[in-house]
Every structure is written in C-alpha cells, then in structure tokens.
Amino acid sequence: MANFNDSNVLSSTFYLTGIPGYEAAHCWISIPFCLLYLIGIVGNSTILHIIRTDSSLHEPMYYFLAMLSLTDMGMSLSTLPTVLRIFWFDANEMTFDACVTQMFFIHSLSLMESAVLLAMAFDRYVAICNPLRYATILTSRRIIHIGLVLLCRSTVLLPPLLIHLLWYPFCDSHKLSHSFCLQQDMIRLACADTTFNRMYGLALVIFLWGVDSLGIIMSYIFILRAMLSIASREERLKALNTCASHICAVLILYVPMIGLSMIHRFAKHSPPLVHILMANIYLLVPPVLNPIIYSVKTKQIRRRILQLLAPQRCFSTFK
C-alpha cells in the first residue's frame, strides 16, 4: 500500500521533453516555432474575421472553413504554452491534471479537424453533383446541426479513455517524449495493465478516422464521376479548382498522421528526434498551411486579404 501511495504521489508530476541533445540551443530553436505559431494564429484569425465581416461569404463552404480555422487555432493554442515554456524557461514540469486537460484538447481537436474535413468533402459533393439543390440541402440550420454533431462526436468518446488514466500507477520514469501530453505517450509510462486504453484508443482511431477517411474518399469518387460527365474542359477545371484547397488540407492532415502512426508502430527504436519532429509536424503544420492554402486558392478570401493589407490600392484595382 505504501508503494502504491508513493507511486500516486510521484505520478502527479510529469516531465516534458524539448529537443533532446539540443538543450543549449532551445532559445534559437524557439524562433522558428514562434514564427510558425504566429503565422497559424494570425492566419486563422484573419480568415475568421473575413468570413464574419463579409456577408458575401456567409455560405456553407465558408462556414465549414470557419470551423476548420477555429479547430486549427485551438490546436495551436493548446500546445503553444508548454512548447514555449520548455524552449524559453526550461520549465518542463507538468501536473497530472494539466497534462490530462491538454491531452483532451489535443485529441478532441485532432478528431474534430478530421470530421470537419469530412463535412467539407460532403459540401463539395453537393455543390458539384447536385448544384440545383445545394441551397436547400445545406441550410444554415442544418450546418449548425452538423457542427454540433461533429463537436459532440469529437468530445464525448474521449472521457472514458482519459478518466481511466486516474487508476494507473506511474511508478517508473515520468519523462514524456514530447513537448505536450499525448495519451499513447503517457500509458507507456504506466506500470499496470493498459489493455483498456490501448484497445479503446485503437478502436477510437479506427472507427472515427476510418469513417472520416472513407467518407472523404467516397465523396471524391462521386465528384470525379460527375466531373468526367461534364463536356466542357473549362467547367471541369473550374470544378476541380473548387476542390483543390480541400484536397490539400486533407493531405496536410492525413500524411503526417499516417507517418506518425507508422513510426510509433513499426519504428519504435528509431531516434527520439524522429518521433518528436513527426509529432510537431502533425500538430503544427496543418494550422500553419491551411490558412495559407485557402488564402491563395480561394479568390474571395484572397481579395479580402488584399483589401485588408492595402485598402486604397485594392479599391482602385477592383473598382
């Protein structure tokens, strides 16, 4: 009993990891991290501001884009404090409660982003395959319902996974592998049977990510069939261009996620730096690149950004 109580006391504090072997250069390494976080937060905030203030963008496509930007910004803000604390102040301690809270936001926002991309794929499917009924199918009320369903789906299934961590004694090293808390990283340190968390987490990923990826693939199969039936080459290119930004966003999320999963499962003995870089790419790159891609590829967003940067010049240009 004494050993169990001691382990519970010890498990109240965990230690995050920066870039192993480069601790002396953490201040310099923090510069690109700060720039990426700044680009991600400012970029997504700008898109949200443009969609909110421009009534011409109050359409289903842009509502889903706003959901994606909110998710990306939440992802950046959930990891920013601990990453910069380590790089700037070498403060790597994290209480158990704070770690579980951060874990909840990271995993729920990751699931939310995948779900939003599925909703955006459905939006593109309706717009291209059934354009005459687009406004009646994707009404404002229905979009709100879709958003609430996605939010519930991404949050209500996580608590059993995280609450179960309360019963695990962490009697070995309390040093985590990343600059933020991940469930699969924490259960690695538990000195108990973690079958429930491993199996439940795997089932959650297979079911939710599997449904999302299958839905996205099926949407694009129907979109491709519809595009091939269009006689005009210009109309085909126009239809493809409306999907280009979404395809890039899907690849930006899924490629690092698949790469990180492959490394965790089949390259466990690879250098720690590889795991850390892949985890940071997975969590940091989508919030940075998504607003850039949509700003470049979406004419309405690009025009409004130019108006914000140089209003007088843009007014004379678009007049």
C-alpha angles and dihedrals in degrees: 000000000000091000091049092051091047090052091051091052091049092046091060089081128051130183122226124211129229119190105322114229093017100072092125090058097047092112091056093042089054091065097072090040091053091048092051093048090047092050092048096048096042093043095051092042089053093051091049091049093049094049092047096049101037110075091194088067094055091111133117094259092056094042088059089045088054089053090051092049092049090051093048092048091049090052091053094047093048094058101030099081098053095040094052093041089059096045097042106032104016086237103152101156118115127179119230093246093050090047093052091046092052089045091055093053095045095049096039093048090047090054090044092054092053090048092049090052088054090052090049090051089053089049091054090046092055093043094053104030099037107019096155092061096038095106094045096046098045102043121165091253092051091049090054089051091049090050092051092048091050091049093049093045091053096048113029095062095053103064095073089055094049098037089055088064088071090072096051119098112217100204099153129062115330094205113123122208100233143045089254137038121270125178095229089051094051098048088054087070097049117109094210140073105294096180093120094054094043095048096039091048092048092048090048093052094044094047101042101032090037093053091046096049092044091049092050092049093048091048091054093046089059091042091052091049090051093048093050089055091057110100099202116079091207091055091050091052091047091052091047091049091057088058098043096087093048093048089053091049091051092050092046091056103036102041095058090040092054091044092051092048092050091051093048092050105033105021103043092141095052117117114288089238090067092054092046095049093048092049092050092047090050094051101032108036101060094055089050101044101037096069090043093052094047091045092053100038101038112074096201093050092045092051093050092049090052089050090053093049098043110009099171095046093046092048091057091044096052096036 
